Amino acid sequence: MDEINVLQFAEYKRERRKITAITAYDAPFAKIMEEAGIDLVLVGDSVGMAVHGRPDTLSVTMEEMILHGRSVASAVTRPFVAVDMPYMTFQASKELAAQNAVRLVKETGAKAVKVEGGVKVASAIRAIVEAGVPVIGHAGLLPQSVHEIGGYKAQGTTAQSARVVMEDALAAEEAGAFMVVLEAIPAELGRSITGALGIPAIGIGAGPHCDGQILVMHDMLGLSTGRLPRFVKTYANLREQAVAAARKYADEVRSGAFPTDEHSYHAKNEGEGRK
Ligand code: KIV
């Protein structure tokens, strides 16, 4: 199986071949995404909410990203694996940004990192790229800035805010990013930014004109609870299926229907031998 490398994404954009991306946080689900033919698996800091049940992504640590990143990167061959840089691991100084990015790829086996922001983090992006680590930028709704922007709201909905999102995406490209994620912005703005960028733009709530799409795996598979953003499409209802399966198991344990002889061991001298 050929591994996807950083150069192929530029080729996909040139060929207008849509890039498929999804988040994953552990080996079994990463393998499922590989089997499904997903191009890019992002170990997002959304792990803090999707897996650890926290209210936001701000408390996610380097150690947590390394643990989840290593599980994903070691499980797959073909998809390109990128890991999110947690809050405050790249904002304070470009030296710290480069150090943390190198640590993330060295200790996980991922091929790239993602940083939230554009203009404000351009020097960090440049330093990470100079250290030899490919970078994905992220413009529009920046979950790590949730308190600054007053909630998980669509961005770029006014002329001035649209300019800020466009400038962030362009600044990420200018600083050396090879791809930009555009989150929760009007579809028309998604189209303009995708057209203005030489690098691929991957949308999550940025309309159909981006070079590719990404969703949070737990949302897409119906594993999340609570209200989902407008941009989510749920393709399965795994939570319902899991609850039904666990309920059936509990009923069978209570009634004695499980385990049966089929699931039991026997001593060798008891006829059938070890199962
Ligand atoms: O953390 C994450 O999962 C992300 C995606 C929403 C792009 O940044």
PDB file of C-alpha atoms and ligand atoms in Angstrom:
ATOM      1  CA  MET A   1       0.000   0.000   0.000  1.00  0.00           C
ATOM      2  CA  ASP A   2       1.518   3.354  -1.035  1.00  0.00           C
ATOM      3  CA  GLU A   3       1.870   5.884   1.742  1.00  0.00           C
ATOM      4  CA  ILE A   4       0.372   9.301   1.045  1.00  0.00           C
ATOM      5  CA  ASN A   5       3.011  12.007   1.359  1.00  0.00           C
ATOM      6  CA  VAL A   6       2.847  15.750   1.656  1.00  0.00           C
ATOM      7  CA  LEU A   7       3.435  16.371  -2.062  1.00  0.00           C
ATOM      8  CA  GLN A   8       0.398  14.369  -3.102  1.00  0.00           C
ATOM      9  CA  PHE A   9      -2.035  16.818  -1.520  1.00  0.00           C
ATOM     10  CA  ALA A  10      -0.802  19.611  -3.823  1.00  0.00           C
ATOM     11  CA  GLU A  11      -1.263  17.218  -6.743  1.00  0.00           C
ATOM     12  CA  TYR A  12      -4.819  16.392  -5.601  1.00  0.00           C
ATOM     13  CA  LYS A  13      -5.618  20.108  -5.602  1.00  0.00           C
ATOM     14  CA  ARG A  14      -4.184  20.565  -9.094  1.00  0.00           C
ATOM     15  CA  GLU A  15      -6.180  17.563 -10.338  1.00  0.00           C
ATOM     16  CA  ARG A  16      -9.325  18.752  -8.494  1.00  0.00           C
ATOM     17  CA  ARG A  17      -9.480  15.426  -6.715  1.00  0.00           C
ATOM     18  CA  LYS A  18     -11.237  15.949  -3.374  1.00  0.00           C
ATOM     19  CA  ILE A  19      -9.188  15.147  -0.264  1.00  0.00           C
ATOM     20  CA  THR A  20     -10.932  13.013   2.366  1.00  0.00           C
ATOM     21  CA  ALA A  21      -9.999  13.607   5.979  1.00  0.00           C
ATOM     22  CA  ILE A  22     -11.318  12.578   9.367  1.00  0.00           C
ATOM     23  CA  THR A  23     -10.148  12.630  12.953  1.00  0.00           C
ATOM     24  CA  ALA A  24      -9.206   9.473  14.868  1.00  0.00           C
ATOM     25  CA  TYR A  25      -7.642   8.996  18.265  1.00  0.00           C
ATOM     26  CA  ASP A  26      -6.835   5.309  18.595  1.00  0.00           C
ATOM     27  CA  ALA A  27      -5.594   2.323  16.611  1.00  0.00           C
ATOM     28  CA  PRO A  28      -8.876   0.440  15.933  1.00  0.00           C
ATOM     29  CA  PHE A  29     -10.660   3.484  14.508  1.00  0.00           C
ATOM     30  CA  ALA A  30      -7.555   4.612  12.601  1.00  0.00           C
ATOM     31  CA  LYS A  31      -7.496   1.196  10.902  1.00  0.00           C
ATOM     32  CA  ILE A  32     -11.197   1.573  10.053  1.00  0.00           C
ATOM     33  CA  MET A  33     -10.462   4.920   8.382  1.00  0.00           C
ATOM     34  CA  GLU A  34      -7.582   3.365   6.447  1.00  0.00           C
ATOM     35  CA  GLU A  35      -9.825   0.535   5.264  1.00  0.00           C
ATOM     36  CA  ALA A  36     -12.403   3.118   4.165  1.00  0.00           C
ATOM     37  CA  GLY A  37      -9.774   4.827   1.973  1.00  0.00           C
ATOM     38  CA  ILE A  38      -9.496   8.081   3.948  1.00  0.00           C
ATOM     39  CA  ASP A  39      -6.492  10.169   2.780  1.00  0.00           C
ATOM     40  CA  LEU A  40      -5.695  12.157   5.921  1.00  0.00           C
ATOM     41  CA  VAL A  41      -6.233  11.117   9.549  1.00  0.00           C
ATOM     42  CA  LEU A  42      -5.964  14.003  11.984  1.00  0.00           C
ATOM     43  CA  VAL A  43      -5.349  13.289  15.641  1.00  0.00           C
ATOM     44  CA  GLY A  44      -7.240  16.412  16.636  1.00  0.00           C
ATOM     45  CA  ASP A  45      -7.147  18.046  20.040  1.00  0.00           C
ATOM     46  CA  SER A  46     -10.907  17.487  19.797  1.00  0.00           C
ATOM     47  CA  VAL A  47      -9.831  14.276  21.597  1.00  0.00           C
ATOM     48  CA  GLY A  48     -10.269  16.308  24.797  1.00  0.00           C
ATOM     49  CA  MET A  49     -13.997  16.634  24.124  1.00  0.00           C
ATOM     50  CA  ALA A  50     -14.778  13.550  21.996  1.00  0.00           C
ATOM     51  CA  VAL A  51     -12.866  10.995  24.094  1.00  0.00           C
ATOM     52  CA  HIS A  52     -12.124  12.590  27.467  1.00  0.00           C
ATOM     53  CA  GLY A  53     -15.488  14.317  27.907  1.00  0.00           C
ATOM     54  CA  ARG A  54     -14.110  17.801  28.623  1.00  0.00           C
ATOM     55  CA  PRO A  55     -16.042  20.981  27.820  1.00  0.00           C
ATOM     56  CA  ASP A  56     -13.357  22.323  25.439  1.00  0.00           C
ATOM     57  CA  THR A  57      -9.910  21.549  24.015  1.00  0.00           C
ATOM     58  CA  LEU A  58      -7.883  23.950  26.172  1.00  0.00           C
ATOM     59  CA  SER A  59      -6.664  21.462  28.781  1.00  0.00           C
ATOM     60  CA  VAL A  60      -5.333  18.903  26.266  1.00  0.00           C
ATOM     61  CA  THR A  61      -1.631  18.227  26.924  1.00  0.00           C
ATOM     62  CA  MET A  62       1.382  17.242  24.810  1.00  0.00           C
ATOM     63  CA  GLU A  63       1.471  13.889  26.619  1.00  0.00           C
ATOM     64  CA  GLU A  64      -2.135  13.171  25.647  1.00  0.00           C
ATOM     65  CA  MET A  65      -1.501  14.104  22.002  1.00  0.00           C
ATOM     66  CA  ILE A  66       1.606  11.895  21.978  1.00  0.00           C
ATOM     67  CA  LEU A  67      -0.290   8.934  23.432  1.00  0.00           C
ATOM     68  CA  HIS A  68      -3.171   9.217  20.944  1.00  0.00           C
ATOM     69  CA  GLY A  69      -0.900  10.217  18.049  1.00  0.00           C
ATOM     70  CA  ARG A  70       1.304   7.172  18.523  1.00  0.00           C
ATOM     71  CA  SER A  71      -1.716   4.831  18.620  1.00  0.00           C
ATOM     72  CA  VAL A  72      -2.985   6.232  15.318  1.00  0.00           C
ATOM     73  CA  ALA A  73       0.320   6.603  13.456  1.00  0.00           C
ATOM     74  CA  SER A  74       1.484   3.099  14.329  1.00  0.00           C
ATOM     75  CA  ALA A  75      -1.809   1.543  13.189  1.00  0.00           C
ATOM     76  CA  VAL A  76      -1.955   2.770   9.593  1.00  0.00           C
ATOM     77  CA  THR A  77       0.215   2.786   6.473  1.00  0.00           C
ATOM     78  CA  ARG A  78      -1.529   4.597   3.617  1.00  0.00           C
ATOM     79  CA  PRO A  79      -3.242   7.597   5.225  1.00  0.00           C
ATOM     80  CA  PHE A  80      -1.231  10.717   6.029  1.00  0.00           C
ATOM     81  CA  VAL A  81      -1.305  11.215   9.810  1.00  0.00           C
ATOM     82  CA  ALA A  82      -1.131  14.691  11.355  1.00  0.00           C
ATOM     83  CA  VAL A  83      -1.317  15.657  15.033  1.00  0.00           C
ATOM     84  CA  ASP A  84      -2.792  18.823  16.517  1.00  0.00           C
ATOM     85  CA  MET A  85      -0.532  21.067  18.596  1.00  0.00           C
ATOM     86  CA  PRO A  86      -2.337  21.655  21.906  1.00  0.00           C
ATOM     87  CA  TYR A  87      -3.221  25.084  23.263  1.00  0.00           C
ATOM     88  CA  MET A  88      -0.181  27.136  24.350  1.00  0.00           C
ATOM     89  CA  THR A  89       2.389  24.743  22.943  1.00  0.00           C
ATOM     90  CA  PHE A  90       3.125  27.015  19.954  1.00  0.00           C
ATOM     91  CA  GLN A  91       1.772  30.492  20.765  1.00  0.00           C
ATOM     92  CA  ALA A  92       4.312  31.696  23.366  1.00  0.00           C
ATOM     93  CA  SER A  93       7.472  31.581  21.237  1.00  0.00           C
ATOM     94  CA  LYS A  94       8.602  30.231  17.898  1.00  0.00           C
ATOM     95  CA  GLU A  95      11.411  28.278  19.571  1.00  0.00           C
ATOM     96  CA  LEU A  96       8.916  26.490  21.841  1.00  0.00           C
ATOM     97  CA  ALA A  97       6.657  25.884  18.819  1.00  0.00           C
ATOM     98  CA  ALA A  98       9.471  24.213  16.853  1.00  0.00           C
ATOM     99  CA  GLN A  99      10.587  22.155  19.862  1.00  0.00           C
ATOM    100  CA  ASN A 100       7.058  20.879  20.546  1.00  0.00           C
ATOM    101  CA  ALA A 101       6.334  20.160  16.877  1.00  0.00           C
ATOM    102  CA  VAL A 102       9.531  18.118  16.545  1.00  0.00           C
ATOM    103  CA  ARG A 103       8.648  16.230  19.735  1.00  0.00           C
ATOM    104  CA  LEU A 104       5.159  15.442  18.392  1.00  0.00           C
ATOM    105  CA  VAL A 105       6.424  13.924  15.136  1.00  0.00           C
ATOM    106  CA  LYS A 106       9.392  12.168  16.782  1.00  0.00           C
ATOM    107  CA  GLU A 107       7.367  10.561  19.535  1.00  0.00           C
ATOM    108  CA  THR A 108       4.254   9.668  17.529  1.00  0.00           C
ATOM    109  CA  GLY A 109       5.462   8.805  14.035  1.00  0.00           C
ATOM    110  CA  ALA A 110       3.000  11.317  12.529  1.00  0.00           C
ATOM    111  CA  LYS A 111       4.130  13.228   9.430  1.00  0.00           C
ATOM    112  CA  ALA A 112       2.857  16.721  10.239  1.00  0.00           C
ATOM    113  CA  VAL A 113       1.346  18.971  12.880  1.00  0.00           C
ATOM    114  CA  LYS A 114      -1.653  21.317  12.774  1.00  0.00           C
ATOM    115  CA  VAL A 115      -1.644  24.721  14.436  1.00  0.00           C
ATOM    116  CA  GLU A 116      -4.652  26.954  14.967  1.00  0.00           C
ATOM    117  CA  GLY A 117      -4.390  30.460  13.543  1.00  0.00           C
ATOM    118  CA  GLY A 118      -2.676  32.323  10.736  1.00  0.00           C
ATOM    119  CA  VAL A 119      -1.407  35.894  11.100  1.00  0.00           C
ATOM    120  CA  LYS A 120      -0.725  35.658  14.854  1.00  0.00           C
ATOM    121  CA  VAL A 121       1.133  32.339  14.595  1.00  0.00           C
ATOM    122  CA  ALA A 122       2.933  32.899  11.273  1.00  0.00           C
ATOM    123  CA  SER A 123       6.373  33.056  12.937  1.00  0.00           C
ATOM    124  CA  ALA A 124       5.635  29.788  14.780  1.00  0.00           C
ATOM    125  CA  ILE A 125       4.580  28.101  11.508  1.00  0.00           C
ATOM    126  CA  ARG A 126       7.770  29.346   9.820  1.00  0.00           C
ATOM    127  CA  ALA A 127       9.970  28.045  12.659  1.00  0.00           C
ATOM    128  CA  ILE A 128       8.262  24.621  12.636  1.00  0.00           C
ATOM    129  CA  VAL A 129       8.658  24.315   8.855  1.00  0.00           C
ATOM    130  CA  GLU A 130      12.313  25.377   9.161  1.00  0.00           C
ATOM    131  CA  ALA A 131      12.763  22.590  11.718  1.00  0.00           C
ATOM    132  CA  GLY A 132      11.612  20.178   9.007  1.00  0.00           C
ATOM    133  CA  VAL A 133       8.066  19.503  10.168  1.00  0.00           C
ATOM    134  CA  PRO A 134       5.208  20.005   7.667  1.00  0.00           C
ATOM    135  CA  VAL A 135       2.418  22.228   9.007  1.00  0.00           C
ATOM    136  CA  ILE A 136      -1.342  22.426   8.479  1.00  0.00           C
ATOM    137  CA  GLY A 137      -2.813  25.848   9.324  1.00  0.00           C
ATOM    138  CA  HIS A 138      -6.340  26.399  10.659  1.00  0.00           C
ATOM    139  CA  ALA A 139      -8.483  29.494  10.036  1.00  0.00           C
ATOM    140  CA  GLY A 140     -12.080  30.520  10.756  1.00  0.00           C
ATOM    141  CA  LEU A 141     -13.502  29.129  13.972  1.00  0.00           C
ATOM    142  CA  LEU A 142     -10.527  28.387  16.221  1.00  0.00           C
ATOM    143  CA  PRO A 143     -11.703  26.136  19.074  1.00  0.00           C
ATOM    144  CA  GLN A 144      -8.633  27.052  21.169  1.00  0.00           C
ATOM    145  CA  SER A 145      -9.903  30.673  21.109  1.00  0.00           C
ATOM    146  CA  VAL A 146     -13.402  29.731  22.298  1.00  0.00           C
ATOM    147  CA  HIS A 147     -13.324  32.137  25.260  1.00  0.00           C
ATOM    148  CA  GLU A 148     -11.908  35.007  23.200  1.00  0.00           C
ATOM    149  CA  ILE A 149     -14.657  34.683  20.567  1.00  0.00           C
ATOM    150  CA  GLY A 150     -17.467  33.954  23.042  1.00  0.00           C
ATOM    151  CA  GLY A 151     -18.435  30.422  21.992  1.00  0.00           C
ATOM    152  CA  TYR A 152     -18.348  28.037  19.044  1.00  0.00           C
ATOM    153  CA  LYS A 153     -19.766  30.472  16.491  1.00  0.00           C
ATOM    154  CA  ALA A 154     -19.413  30.678  12.728  1.00  0.00           C
ATOM    155  CA  GLN A 155     -16.712  33.182  11.716  1.00  0.00           C
ATOM    156  CA  GLY A 156     -16.267  35.375   8.644  1.00  0.00           C
ATOM    157  CA  THR A 157     -19.936  36.307   8.503  1.00  0.00           C
ATOM    158  CA  THR A 158     -19.260  40.063   8.219  1.00  0.00           C
ATOM    159  CA  ALA A 159     -17.019  41.747   5.642  1.00  0.00           C
ATOM    160  CA  GLN A 160     -14.420  42.604   8.289  1.00  0.00           C
ATOM    161  CA  SER A 161     -14.393  39.147   9.852  1.00  0.00           C
ATOM    162  CA  ALA A 162     -14.244  37.526   6.389  1.00  0.00           C
ATOM    163  CA  ARG A 163     -11.089  39.590   5.733  1.00  0.00           C
ATOM    164  CA  VAL A 164      -9.544  38.308   8.966  1.00  0.00           C
ATOM    165  CA  VAL A 165     -10.211  34.669   7.980  1.00  0.00           C
ATOM    166  CA  MET A 166      -8.832  35.230   4.457  1.00  0.00           C
ATOM    167  CA  GLU A 167      -5.713  36.928   5.879  1.00  0.00           C
ATOM    168  CA  ASP A 168      -5.167  34.075   8.339  1.00  0.00           C
ATOM    169  CA  ALA A 169      -5.361  31.447   5.594  1.00  0.00           C
ATOM    170  CA  LEU A 170      -3.007  33.416   3.322  1.00  0.00           C
ATOM    171  CA  ALA A 171      -0.585  34.059   6.201  1.00  0.00           C
ATOM    172  CA  ALA A 172      -0.436  30.324   6.971  1.00  0.00           C
ATOM    173  CA  GLU A 173       0.409  29.592   3.330  1.00  0.00           C
ATOM    174  CA  GLU A 174       2.964  32.400   3.183  1.00  0.00           C
ATOM    175  CA  ALA A 175       4.628  31.036   6.351  1.00  0.00           C
ATOM    176  CA  GLY A 176       5.057  27.613   4.728  1.00  0.00           C
ATOM    177  CA  ALA A 177       1.949  25.585   5.629  1.00  0.00           C
ATOM    178  CA  PHE A 178       1.158  22.877   3.050  1.00  0.00           C
ATOM    179  CA  MET A 179      -2.580  22.810   3.817  1.00  0.00           C
ATOM    180  CA  VAL A 180      -5.154  24.883   5.707  1.00  0.00           C
ATOM    181  CA  VAL A 181      -8.272  23.770   7.564  1.00  0.00           C
ATOM    182  CA  LEU A 182     -11.192  26.208   7.249  1.00  0.00           C
ATOM    183  CA  GLU A 183     -13.740  25.834  10.036  1.00  0.00           C
ATOM    184  CA  ALA A 184     -17.309  27.187  10.282  1.00  0.00           C
ATOM    185  CA  ILE A 185     -17.287  29.975   7.711  1.00  0.00           C
ATOM    186  CA  PRO A 186     -19.797  30.887   4.984  1.00  0.00           C
ATOM    187  CA  ALA A 187     -19.640  28.669   1.907  1.00  0.00           C
ATOM    188  CA  GLU A 188     -18.945  31.678  -0.373  1.00  0.00           C
ATOM    189  CA  LEU A 189     -15.941  32.623   1.776  1.00  0.00           C
ATOM    190  CA  GLY A 190     -14.787  28.993   1.705  1.00  0.00           C
ATOM    191  CA  ARG A 191     -14.892  29.148  -2.088  1.00  0.00           C
ATOM    192  CA  SER A 192     -12.948  32.473  -2.261  1.00  0.00           C
ATOM    193  CA  ILE A 193     -10.239  31.280   0.129  1.00  0.00           C
ATOM    194  CA  THR A 194      -9.906  27.933  -1.658  1.00  0.00           C
ATOM    195  CA  GLY A 195      -9.461  29.826  -4.931  1.00  0.00           C
ATOM    196  CA  ALA A 196      -6.968  32.287  -3.434  1.00  0.00           C
ATOM    197  CA  LEU A 197      -4.742  29.606  -1.900  1.00  0.00           C
ATOM    198  CA  GLY A 198      -2.119  27.645  -3.814  1.00  0.00           C
ATOM    199  CA  ILE A 199      -2.260  24.940  -1.109  1.00  0.00           C
ATOM    200  CA  PRO A 200      -5.279  22.714  -0.407  1.00  0.00           C
ATOM    201  CA  ALA A 201      -8.069  24.048   1.813  1.00  0.00           C
ATOM    202  CA  ILE A 202      -9.878  21.392   3.850  1.00  0.00           C
ATOM    203  CA  GLY A 203     -13.306  22.453   5.027  1.00  0.00           C
ATOM    204  CA  ILE A 204     -15.260  21.632   8.146  1.00  0.00           C
ATOM    205  CA  GLY A 205     -18.381  23.727   7.825  1.00  0.00           C
ATOM    206  CA  ALA A 206     -16.811  25.793   5.027  1.00  0.00           C
ATOM    207  CA  GLY A 207     -19.080  24.704   2.180  1.00  0.00           C
ATOM    208  CA  PRO A 208     -18.683  22.328  -0.753  1.00  0.00           C
ATOM    209  CA  HIS A 209     -16.040  24.247  -2.743  1.00  0.00           C
ATOM    210  CA  CYS A 210     -13.016  23.405  -0.573  1.00  0.00           C
ATOM    211  CA  ASP A 211     -10.358  21.007  -1.849  1.00  0.00           C
ATOM    212  CA  GLY A 212     -11.443  18.429   0.712  1.00  0.00           C
ATOM    213  CA  GLN A 213     -13.533  17.887   3.824  1.00  0.00           C
ATOM    214  CA  ILE A 214     -12.873  16.807   7.393  1.00  0.00           C
ATOM    215  CA  LEU A 215     -15.253  15.806  10.194  1.00  0.00           C
ATOM    216  CA  VAL A 216     -14.758  14.770  13.797  1.00  0.00           C
ATOM    217  CA  MET A 217     -15.068  10.987  13.763  1.00  0.00           C
ATOM    218  CA  HIS A 218     -17.321  10.734  16.824  1.00  0.00           C
ATOM    219  CA  ASP A 219     -19.801  13.182  15.242  1.00  0.00           C
ATOM    220  CA  MET A 220     -19.753  11.453  11.858  1.00  0.00           C
ATOM    221  CA  LEU A 221     -20.290   7.972  13.333  1.00  0.00           C
ATOM    222  CA  GLY A 222     -23.036   9.031  15.754  1.00  0.00           C
ATOM    223  CA  LEU A 223     -20.956   8.473  18.892  1.00  0.00           C
ATOM    224  CA  SER A 224     -21.255  12.031  20.219  1.00  0.00           C
ATOM    225  CA  THR A 225     -23.897  13.167  22.663  1.00  0.00           C
ATOM    226  CA  GLY A 226     -25.444  16.635  22.848  1.00  0.00           C
ATOM    227  CA  ARG A 227     -26.103  19.211  20.158  1.00  0.00           C
ATOM    228  CA  LEU A 228     -23.982  18.886  17.044  1.00  0.00           C
ATOM    229  CA  PRO A 229     -22.825  21.788  14.877  1.00  0.00           C
ATOM    230  CA  ARG A 230     -24.844  22.495  11.714  1.00  0.00           C
ATOM    231  CA  PHE A 231     -21.981  21.279   9.523  1.00  0.00           C
ATOM    232  CA  VAL A 232     -22.023  17.710  10.856  1.00  0.00           C
ATOM    233  CA  LYS A 233     -23.580  14.922   8.850  1.00  0.00           C
ATOM    234  CA  THR A 234     -24.077  11.737  10.850  1.00  0.00           C
ATOM    235  CA  TYR A 235     -23.419   8.682   8.664  1.00  0.00           C
ATOM    236  CA  ALA A 236     -24.047   5.983  11.294  1.00  0.00           C
ATOM    237  CA  ASN A 237     -25.601   5.603  14.694  1.00  0.00           C
ATOM    238  CA  LEU A 238     -22.937   3.633  16.528  1.00  0.00           C
ATOM    239  CA  ARG A 239     -23.922   4.935  19.958  1.00  0.00           C
ATOM    240  CA  GLU A 240     -27.450   3.540  19.615  1.00  0.00           C
ATOM    241  CA  GLN A 241     -26.092   0.227  18.367  1.00  0.00           C
ATOM    242  CA  ALA A 242     -23.584   0.049  21.243  1.00  0.00           C
ATOM    243  CA  VAL A 243     -26.266   0.795  23.860  1.00  0.00           C
ATOM    244  CA  ALA A 244     -28.526  -1.915  22.364  1.00  0.00           C
ATOM    245  CA  ALA A 245     -25.656  -4.434  22.353  1.00  0.00           C
ATOM    246  CA  ALA A 246     -24.640  -3.654  25.959  1.00  0.00           C
ATOM    247  CA  ARG A 247     -28.279  -3.835  27.075  1.00  0.00           C
ATOM    248  CA  LYS A 248     -28.699  -7.245  25.425  1.00  0.00           C
ATOM    249  CA  TYR A 249     -25.490  -8.489  27.071  1.00  0.00           C
ATOM    250  CA  ALA A 250     -26.660  -7.288  30.510  1.00  0.00           C
ATOM    251  CA  ASP A 251     -30.094  -8.929  29.993  1.00  0.00           C
ATOM    252  CA  GLU A 252     -28.458 -12.232  29.023  1.00  0.00           C
ATOM    253  CA  VAL A 253     -26.095 -12.167  32.017  1.00  0.00           C
ATOM    254  CA  ARG A 254     -29.047 -11.535  34.339  1.00  0.00           C
ATOM    255  CA  SER A 255     -31.199 -14.237  32.763  1.00  0.00           C
ATOM    256  CA  GLY A 256     -28.366 -16.776  32.542  1.00  0.00           C
ATOM    257  CA  ALA A 257     -28.572 -16.929  28.731  1.00  0.00           C
ATOM    258  CA  PHE A 258     -24.868 -15.978  28.604  1.00  0.00           C
ATOM    259  CA  PRO A 259     -22.430 -17.679  28.842  1.00  0.00           C
ATOM    260  CA  THR A 260     -23.485 -20.979  27.324  1.00  0.00           C
ATOM    261  CA  ASP A 261     -21.386 -24.109  26.884  1.00  0.00           C
ATOM    262  CA  GLU A 262     -20.065 -22.599  23.643  1.00  0.00           C
ATOM    263  CA  HIS A 263     -18.310 -19.873  25.665  1.00  0.00           C
ATOM    264  CA  SER A 264     -17.066 -22.140  28.470  1.00  0.00           C
ATOM    265  CA  TYR A 265     -13.811 -24.062  29.074  1.00  0.00           C
ATOM    266  CA  HIS A 266     -13.728 -27.673  30.256  1.00  0.00           C
ATOM    267  CA  ALA A 267     -11.004 -29.709  31.897  1.00  0.00           C
ATOM    268  CA  LYS A 268      -9.192 -31.996  29.403  1.00  0.00           C
ATOM    269  CA  ASN A 269     -10.390 -35.160  31.126  1.00  0.00           C
ATOM    270  CA  GLU A 270     -14.015 -34.018  30.813  1.00  0.00           C
ATOM    271  CA  GLY A 271     -14.490 -35.293  27.298  1.00  0.00           C
ATOM    272  CA  GLU A 272     -14.414 -32.410  24.813  1.00  0.00           C
ATOM    273  CA  GLY A 273     -11.074 -31.068  26.084  1.00  0.00           C
ATOM    274  CA  ARG A 274      -9.872 -27.469  26.169  1.00  0.00           C
ATOM    275  CA  LYS A 275     -11.861 -25.141  23.962  1.00  0.00           C
TER     276      LYS A 275
HETATM  277  O1  KIV B   1      -9.297  19.086  16.690  1.00  0.00           O
HETATM  278  C1  KIV B   1      -9.897  18.779  15.653  1.00  0.00           C
HETATM  279  O2  KIV B   1     -10.527  17.725  15.557  1.00  0.00           O
HETATM  280  C2  KIV B   1      -9.856  19.697  14.534  1.00  0.00           C
HETATM  281  C3  KIV B   1     -10.773  19.420  13.393  1.00  0.00           C
HETATM  282  C4  KIV B   1     -12.105  19.933  13.756  1.00  0.00           C
HETATM  283  C5  KIV B   1     -10.287  20.007  12.131  1.00  0.00           C
HETATM  284  O3  KIV B   1      -9.141  20.654  14.565  1.00  0.00           O
END
